[in-house]
Coordinates of C-alpha atoms in Angstrom, one line a residue:
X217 CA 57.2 -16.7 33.7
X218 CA 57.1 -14.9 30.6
X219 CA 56.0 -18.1 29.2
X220 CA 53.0 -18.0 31.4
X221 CA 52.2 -14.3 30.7
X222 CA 52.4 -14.8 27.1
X223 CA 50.4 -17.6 27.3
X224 CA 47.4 -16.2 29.4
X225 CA 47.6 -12.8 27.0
X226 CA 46.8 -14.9 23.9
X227 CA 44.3 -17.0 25.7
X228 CA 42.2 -13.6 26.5
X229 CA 42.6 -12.5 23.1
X230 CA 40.8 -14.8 21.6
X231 CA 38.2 -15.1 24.4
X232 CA 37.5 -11.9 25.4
X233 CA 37.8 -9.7 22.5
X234 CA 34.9 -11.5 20.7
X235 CA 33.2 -10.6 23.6
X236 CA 33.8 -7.7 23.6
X237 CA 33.2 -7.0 20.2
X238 CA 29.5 -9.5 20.7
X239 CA 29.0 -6.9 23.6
X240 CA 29.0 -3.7 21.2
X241 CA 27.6 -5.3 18.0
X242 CA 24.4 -5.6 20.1
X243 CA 23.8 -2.1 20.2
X244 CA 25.1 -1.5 16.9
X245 CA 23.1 -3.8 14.6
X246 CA 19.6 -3.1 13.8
X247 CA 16.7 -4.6 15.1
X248 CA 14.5 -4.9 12.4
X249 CA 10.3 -4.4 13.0
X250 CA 7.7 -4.6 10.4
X251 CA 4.0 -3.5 11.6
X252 CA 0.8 -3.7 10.3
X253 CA -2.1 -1.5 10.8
X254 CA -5.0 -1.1 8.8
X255 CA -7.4 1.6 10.2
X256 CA -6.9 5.1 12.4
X257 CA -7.6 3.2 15.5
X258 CA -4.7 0.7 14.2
X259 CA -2.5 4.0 13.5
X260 CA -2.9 5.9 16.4
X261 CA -1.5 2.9 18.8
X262 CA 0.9 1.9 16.2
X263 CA 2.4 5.3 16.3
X264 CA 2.2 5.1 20.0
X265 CA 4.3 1.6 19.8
X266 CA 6.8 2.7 17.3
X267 CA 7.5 5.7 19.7
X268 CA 7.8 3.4 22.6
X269 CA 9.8 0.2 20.3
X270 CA 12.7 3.1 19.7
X271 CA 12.6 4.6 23.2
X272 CA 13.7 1.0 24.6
X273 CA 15.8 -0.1 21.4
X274 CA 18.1 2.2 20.4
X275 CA 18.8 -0.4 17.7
X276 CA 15.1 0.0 16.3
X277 CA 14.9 0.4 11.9
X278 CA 10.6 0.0 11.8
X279 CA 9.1 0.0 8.7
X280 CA 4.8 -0.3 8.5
X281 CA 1.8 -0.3 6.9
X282 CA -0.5 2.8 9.0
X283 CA -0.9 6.0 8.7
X284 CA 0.3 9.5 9.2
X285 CA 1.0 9.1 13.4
X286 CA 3.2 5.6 12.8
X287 CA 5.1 7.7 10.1
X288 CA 5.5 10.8 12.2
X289 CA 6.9 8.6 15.1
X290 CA 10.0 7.2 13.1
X291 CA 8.6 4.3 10.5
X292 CA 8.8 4.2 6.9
X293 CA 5.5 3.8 5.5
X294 CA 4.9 1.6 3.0
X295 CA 1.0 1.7 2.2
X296 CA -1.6 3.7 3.7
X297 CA -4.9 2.4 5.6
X298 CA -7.1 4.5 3.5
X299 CA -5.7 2.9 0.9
X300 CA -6.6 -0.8 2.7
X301 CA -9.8 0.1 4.9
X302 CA -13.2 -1.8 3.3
X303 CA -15.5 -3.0 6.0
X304 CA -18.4 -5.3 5.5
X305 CA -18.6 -8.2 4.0
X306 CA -20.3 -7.2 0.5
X307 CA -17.9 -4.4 0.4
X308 CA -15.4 -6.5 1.3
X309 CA -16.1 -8.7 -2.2
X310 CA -16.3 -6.1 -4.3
X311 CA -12.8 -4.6 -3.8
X312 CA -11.7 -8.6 -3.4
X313 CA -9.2 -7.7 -6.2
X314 CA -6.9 -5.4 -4.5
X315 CA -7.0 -7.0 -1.2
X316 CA -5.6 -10.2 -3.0
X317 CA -2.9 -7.8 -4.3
X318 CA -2.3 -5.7 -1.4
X319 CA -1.7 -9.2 0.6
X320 CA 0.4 -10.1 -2.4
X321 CA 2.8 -7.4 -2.2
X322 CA 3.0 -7.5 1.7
X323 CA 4.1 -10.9 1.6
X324 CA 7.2 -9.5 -1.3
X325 CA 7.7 -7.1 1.0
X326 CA 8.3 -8.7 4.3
X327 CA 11.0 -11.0 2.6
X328 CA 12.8 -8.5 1.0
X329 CA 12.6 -6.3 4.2
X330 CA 13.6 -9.5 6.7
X331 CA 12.1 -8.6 9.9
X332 CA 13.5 -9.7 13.2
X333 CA 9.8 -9.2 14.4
X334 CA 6.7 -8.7 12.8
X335 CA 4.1 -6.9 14.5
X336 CA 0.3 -7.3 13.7
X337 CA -2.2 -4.8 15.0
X338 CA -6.0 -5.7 14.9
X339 CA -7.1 -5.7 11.3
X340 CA -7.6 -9.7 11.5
X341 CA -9.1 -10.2 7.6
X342 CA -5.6 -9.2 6.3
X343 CA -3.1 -9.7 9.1
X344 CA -4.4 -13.0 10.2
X345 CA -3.2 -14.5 6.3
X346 CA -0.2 -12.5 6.9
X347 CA 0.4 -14.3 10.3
X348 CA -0.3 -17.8 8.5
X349 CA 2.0 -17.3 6.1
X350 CA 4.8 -15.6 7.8
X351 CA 4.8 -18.6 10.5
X352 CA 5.0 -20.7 7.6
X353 CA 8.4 -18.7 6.6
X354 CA 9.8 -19.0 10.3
X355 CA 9.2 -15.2 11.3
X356 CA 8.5 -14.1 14.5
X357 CA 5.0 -12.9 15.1
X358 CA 3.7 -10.7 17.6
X359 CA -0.2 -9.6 17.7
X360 CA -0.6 -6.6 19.2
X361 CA -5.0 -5.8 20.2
X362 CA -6.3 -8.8 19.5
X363 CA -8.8 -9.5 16.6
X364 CA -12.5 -10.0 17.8
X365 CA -12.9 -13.5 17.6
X366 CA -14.8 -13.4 20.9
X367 CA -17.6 -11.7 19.0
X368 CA -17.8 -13.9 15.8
X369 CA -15.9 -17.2 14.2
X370 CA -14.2 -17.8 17.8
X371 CA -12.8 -20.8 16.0
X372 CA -10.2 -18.7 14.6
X373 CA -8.6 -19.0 18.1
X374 CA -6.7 -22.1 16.5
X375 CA -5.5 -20.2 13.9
X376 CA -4.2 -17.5 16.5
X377 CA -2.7 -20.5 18.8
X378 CA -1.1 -21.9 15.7
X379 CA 0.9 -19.2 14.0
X380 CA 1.2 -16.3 16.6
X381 CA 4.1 -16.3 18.5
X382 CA 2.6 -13.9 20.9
X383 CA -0.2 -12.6 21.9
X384 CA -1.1 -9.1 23.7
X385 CA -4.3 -8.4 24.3
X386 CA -5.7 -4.5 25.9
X387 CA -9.3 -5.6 27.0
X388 CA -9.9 -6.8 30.6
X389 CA -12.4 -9.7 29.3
X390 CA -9.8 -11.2 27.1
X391 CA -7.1 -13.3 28.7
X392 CA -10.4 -15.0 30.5
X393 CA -11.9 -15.7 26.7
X394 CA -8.1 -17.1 25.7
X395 CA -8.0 -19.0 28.9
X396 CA -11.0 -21.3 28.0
X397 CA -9.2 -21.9 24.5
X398 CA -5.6 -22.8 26.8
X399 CA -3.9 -20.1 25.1
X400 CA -1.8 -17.5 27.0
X401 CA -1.9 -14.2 26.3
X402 CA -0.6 -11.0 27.9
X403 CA -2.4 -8.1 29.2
X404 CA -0.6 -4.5 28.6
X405 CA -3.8 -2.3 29.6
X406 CA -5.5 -0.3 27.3
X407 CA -3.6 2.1 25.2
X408 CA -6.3 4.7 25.2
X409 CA -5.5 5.0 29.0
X410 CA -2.1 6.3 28.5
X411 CA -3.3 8.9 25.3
X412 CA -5.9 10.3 27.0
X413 CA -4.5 11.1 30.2
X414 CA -1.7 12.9 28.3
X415 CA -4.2 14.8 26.1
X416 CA -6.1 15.9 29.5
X417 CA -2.7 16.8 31.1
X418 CA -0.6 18.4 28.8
X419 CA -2.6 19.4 26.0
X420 CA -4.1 22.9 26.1
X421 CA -7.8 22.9 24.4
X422 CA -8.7 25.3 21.2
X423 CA -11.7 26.9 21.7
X424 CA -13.9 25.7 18.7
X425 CA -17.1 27.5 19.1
X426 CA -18.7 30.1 21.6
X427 CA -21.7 28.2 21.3
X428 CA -21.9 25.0 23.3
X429 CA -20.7 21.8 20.9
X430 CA -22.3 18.9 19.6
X431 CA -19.8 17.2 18.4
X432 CA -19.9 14.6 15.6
X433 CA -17.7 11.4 14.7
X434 CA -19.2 10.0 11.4
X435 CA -16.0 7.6 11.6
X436 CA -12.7 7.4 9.4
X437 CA -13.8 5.4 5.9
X438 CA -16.0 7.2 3.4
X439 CA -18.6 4.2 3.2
X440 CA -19.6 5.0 6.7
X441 CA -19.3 8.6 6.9
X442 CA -21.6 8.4 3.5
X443 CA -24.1 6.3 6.0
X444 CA -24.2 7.7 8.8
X445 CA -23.2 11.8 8.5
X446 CA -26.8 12.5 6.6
X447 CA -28.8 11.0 9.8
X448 CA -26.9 12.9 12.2
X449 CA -26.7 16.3 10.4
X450 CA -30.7 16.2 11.0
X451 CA -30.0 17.1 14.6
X452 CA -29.0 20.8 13.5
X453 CA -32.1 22.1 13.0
X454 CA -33.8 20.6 16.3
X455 CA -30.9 22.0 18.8
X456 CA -29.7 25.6 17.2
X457 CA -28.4 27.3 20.4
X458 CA -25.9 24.4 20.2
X459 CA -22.7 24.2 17.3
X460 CA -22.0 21.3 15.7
X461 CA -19.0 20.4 14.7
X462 CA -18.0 17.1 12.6
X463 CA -14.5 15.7 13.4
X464 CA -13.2 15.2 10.3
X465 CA -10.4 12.0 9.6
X466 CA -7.4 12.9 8.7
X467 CA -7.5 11.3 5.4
X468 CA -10.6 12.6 3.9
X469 CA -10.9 15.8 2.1
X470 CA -13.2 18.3 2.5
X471 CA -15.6 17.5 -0.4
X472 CA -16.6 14.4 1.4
X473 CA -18.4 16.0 4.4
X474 CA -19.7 19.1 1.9
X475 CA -21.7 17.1 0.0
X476 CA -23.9 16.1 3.2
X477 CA -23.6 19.4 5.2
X478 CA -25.4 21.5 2.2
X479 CA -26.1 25.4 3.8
X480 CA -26.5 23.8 7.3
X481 CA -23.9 26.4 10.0
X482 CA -22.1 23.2 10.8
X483 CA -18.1 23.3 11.4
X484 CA -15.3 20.9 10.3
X485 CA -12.6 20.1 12.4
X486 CA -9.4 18.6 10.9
X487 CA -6.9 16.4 12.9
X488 CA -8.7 18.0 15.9
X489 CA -10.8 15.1 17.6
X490 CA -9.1 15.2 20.9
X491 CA -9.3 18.9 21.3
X492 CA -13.1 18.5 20.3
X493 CA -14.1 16.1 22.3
X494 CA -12.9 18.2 25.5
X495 CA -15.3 20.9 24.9
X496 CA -18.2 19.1 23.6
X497 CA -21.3 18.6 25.6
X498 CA -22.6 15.0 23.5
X499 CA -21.3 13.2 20.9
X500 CA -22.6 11.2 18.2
X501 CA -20.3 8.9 17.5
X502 CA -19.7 5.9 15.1
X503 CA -19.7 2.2 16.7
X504 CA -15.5 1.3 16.9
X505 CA -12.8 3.4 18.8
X506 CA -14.4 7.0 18.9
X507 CA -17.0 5.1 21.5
X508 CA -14.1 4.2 24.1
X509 CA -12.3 7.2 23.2
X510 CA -15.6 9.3 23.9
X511 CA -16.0 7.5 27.0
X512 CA -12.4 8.4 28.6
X513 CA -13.2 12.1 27.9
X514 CA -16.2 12.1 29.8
X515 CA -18.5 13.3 27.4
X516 CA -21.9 11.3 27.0
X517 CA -22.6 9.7 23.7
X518 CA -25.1 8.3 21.6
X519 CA -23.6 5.4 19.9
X520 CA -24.9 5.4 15.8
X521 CA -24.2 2.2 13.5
X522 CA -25.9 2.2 10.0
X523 CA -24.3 -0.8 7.2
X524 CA -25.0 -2.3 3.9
X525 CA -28.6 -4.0 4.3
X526 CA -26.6 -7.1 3.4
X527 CA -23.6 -7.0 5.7
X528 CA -25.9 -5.9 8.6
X529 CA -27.7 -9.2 7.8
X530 CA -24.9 -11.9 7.7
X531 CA -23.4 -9.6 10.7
X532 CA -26.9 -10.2 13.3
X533 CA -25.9 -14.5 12.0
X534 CA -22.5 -14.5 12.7
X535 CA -21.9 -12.0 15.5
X536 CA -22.9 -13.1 19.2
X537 CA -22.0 -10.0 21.1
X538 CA -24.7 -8.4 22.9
X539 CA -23.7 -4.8 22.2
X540 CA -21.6 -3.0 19.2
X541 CA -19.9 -0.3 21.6
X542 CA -17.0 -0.9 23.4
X543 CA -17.6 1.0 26.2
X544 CA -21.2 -1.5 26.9
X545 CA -18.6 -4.3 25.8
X546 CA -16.2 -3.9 28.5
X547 CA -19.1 -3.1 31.3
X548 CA -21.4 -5.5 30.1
X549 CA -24.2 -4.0 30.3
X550 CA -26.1 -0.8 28.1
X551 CA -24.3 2.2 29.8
X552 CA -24.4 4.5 26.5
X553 CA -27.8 3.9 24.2
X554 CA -26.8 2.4 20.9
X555 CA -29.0 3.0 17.5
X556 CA -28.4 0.5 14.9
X557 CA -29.2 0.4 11.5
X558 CA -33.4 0.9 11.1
X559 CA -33.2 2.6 14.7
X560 CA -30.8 4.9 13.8
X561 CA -33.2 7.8 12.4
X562 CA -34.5 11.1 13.4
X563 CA -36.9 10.6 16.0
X564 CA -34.5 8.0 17.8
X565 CA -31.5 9.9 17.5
X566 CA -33.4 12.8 18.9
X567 CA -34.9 11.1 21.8
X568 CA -31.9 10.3 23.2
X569 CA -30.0 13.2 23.1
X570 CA -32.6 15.3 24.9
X571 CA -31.8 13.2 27.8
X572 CA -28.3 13.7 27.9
X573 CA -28.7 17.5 27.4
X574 CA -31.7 17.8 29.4
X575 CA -31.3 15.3 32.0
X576 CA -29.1 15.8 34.7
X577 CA -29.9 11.9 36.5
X578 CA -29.1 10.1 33.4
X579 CA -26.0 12.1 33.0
X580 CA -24.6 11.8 36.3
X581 CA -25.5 8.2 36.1
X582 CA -23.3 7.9 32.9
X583 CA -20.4 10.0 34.5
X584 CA -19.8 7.2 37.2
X585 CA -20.0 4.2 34.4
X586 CA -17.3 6.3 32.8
X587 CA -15.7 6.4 36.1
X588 CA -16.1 2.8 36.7
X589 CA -15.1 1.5 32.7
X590 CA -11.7 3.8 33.6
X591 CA -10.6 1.7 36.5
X592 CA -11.6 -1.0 35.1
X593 CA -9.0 -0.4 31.5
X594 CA -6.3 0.0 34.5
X595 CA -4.2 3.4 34.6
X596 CA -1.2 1.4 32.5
X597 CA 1.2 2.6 29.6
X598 CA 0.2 -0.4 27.4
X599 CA 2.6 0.8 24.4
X600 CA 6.1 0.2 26.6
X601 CA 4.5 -2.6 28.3
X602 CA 3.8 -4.1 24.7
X603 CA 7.1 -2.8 23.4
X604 CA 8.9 -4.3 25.8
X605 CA 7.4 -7.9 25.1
X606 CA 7.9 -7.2 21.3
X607 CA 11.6 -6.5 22.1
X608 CA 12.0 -9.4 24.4
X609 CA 10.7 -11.6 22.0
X610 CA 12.7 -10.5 19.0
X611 CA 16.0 -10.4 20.4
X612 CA 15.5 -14.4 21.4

């Protein structure tokens, strides 16, 4: 008997115990994430994942390439988007030098860093080499907002099919578009969904102005705020029982916006946009993000685009999308009036936003598109859902 007891004791031992030990090791080890993000919009859901990625995994070591919100929420930042954001394609060539070394060091990076999962966030001219090259080196890859290749070069689809391990996509229209290319993708919602509802909910407003507001989004890269600040700063002088007030990007210094605003009574509001946008009565607002995000908030827009002569012509070549907003994107059809380039001057831009101060149809009849484009993101939290799927996939 004794024997048998013996016997069934050393059997577990060497059985069970590694089991056991499997069992904790699991939530001792790291889980290693490596994300990439190469613009606000990029940072602001990245921080939004990261937050999410260690709420589920305990185990969670993240280290990025963002901004301020995905190194506030727990990652270690290696490079910064301002330091990465060039749009259009001339500009694009002219800084072709330090893109080539940015992707360069990336690549060093991600192999001395050894990522259970790497996570790529829209910014497709740079993260869709990463993705071919990391495949290459048998790393996990999880895309996370898909690029726009259902406006331009849709043939990149192959690319995506090829080296992406898995993608998540936040617009309704996109797991239709994949579908034709027999590629499945996941929808997690729209992470705008989850950051404005909390902003509306739990965030008490700052009153900016007694004035009513005019509020201004020139965008996040100095090229475009260069562009486009000078044709919307000639509103002041045509509306002066309104304030306006420019939202300024976290990343840009003062000097930038001076040099356009002159001796014009116009406010700056830093790491504010949110709190702006509450209290504002129209926006003008760059084409990218702030449209969606101006959208959400309820506050009616008039949607401004202004590029290098050169990249706005390869751009109307290459791109087949109707519209440059996202909000006319996802509704398919022109619910907020968009000036581009030649069209975006001061009789235009005037125009049309008399009639969303001065008429009450066309403003109703924007308030239940709004209405409308918010059912139609679906009320979701997109960063667990995504983070979640990320997990899943790098603990295979």
């Amino acid at each position: 008997m004794d024997v048998v007891i013996f016997t069934i004791a050393y059997l577990l031992s060497i059985t069970v115990t590694p089991l056991i030990i499997l069992y904790f090791a699991t939530f001792v080890s790291e889980m290693k994430y490596y994300i990439i993000a190469g613009e606000a919009s990029g940072d602001l859901h990245g921080g939004n994942l990261i937050k999410a990625l260690h709420k589920q995994d305990p185990r969670a070591v993240i280290r990025c390439w963002g901004g301020d919100k995905m190194e506030a929420a727990g990652a270690t930042l290696v490079k910064h988007y301002r330091d990465l954001a060039y749009m259009g394609f001339v500009e694009v060539i002219k800084h072709l030098g330090t893109i080539l070394a940015n992707i360069k060091f990336c690549k060093e990076d991600i192999l001395r860093y050894k990522p259970d999962v790497l996570v790529l966030i829209d910014y497709p001219g740079f993260n869709m080499r990463i993705a071919e090259w990391a495949k290459l080196k048998g790393i996990k890859i999880v895309y996370y907002i898909s690029p726009q290749v259902w406006a331009w070069k849709e043939g990149r689809v192959k690319k995506l099919k090829r080296d992406v391990d898995k993608m998540l996509v936040i617009l309704p229209f996109e797991k239709d578009f994949y579908k034709k290319w027999n590629y499945k993708v996941t929808y997690v919602g729209h992470p705008l969904i989850e950051v404005v509802s909390h902003e509306k909910n739990n965030v008490p407003t700052k009153k900016i102005s007694d004035k009513p507001v005019i509020a201004l989004l020139p965008g996040s890269r100095k090229q475009e705020i260069n562009v486009k600040l000078h044709e919307m700063l000639k509103m002041v002088k045509h509306y002066p029982k309104y304030q306006f007030v420019i939202a300024q990007a976290p990343s840009m210094p003062d000097e930038v916006y001076k040099t356009w605003i002159g001796e014009e009574e116009v406010i700056l509001a830093k790491n504010q946009t949110y709190n702006l946008l509450k209290q504002s009565a129209a926006a003008l607002v760059t084409s990218g993000t702030a449209t969606l995000e101006t959208a959400l908030f309820g506050i009616p827009q008039v949607v401004c685009y202004k590029g290098n002569p050169i990249s706005y012509w390869l751009a109307k070549k290459l791109v087949k999308i109707k519209y440059i907003s996202l909000v006319n994107l996802i509704m398919d059809k022109p619910v907020v009036a968009e000036l581009i380039q030649h069209d975006l001057n001061e009789v235009k831009l005037k125009e049309e936003l008399d009639k969303l101060l001065n008429s009450e149809a066309h403003r109703k009849e924007l308030m239940a598109d709004y209405e409308t484009l918010w059912h139609k993101l679906g009320d979701t939290h997109a960063s667990d859902t995504a983070a979640a799927e990320i997990i899943s996939l790098a603990s295979k």
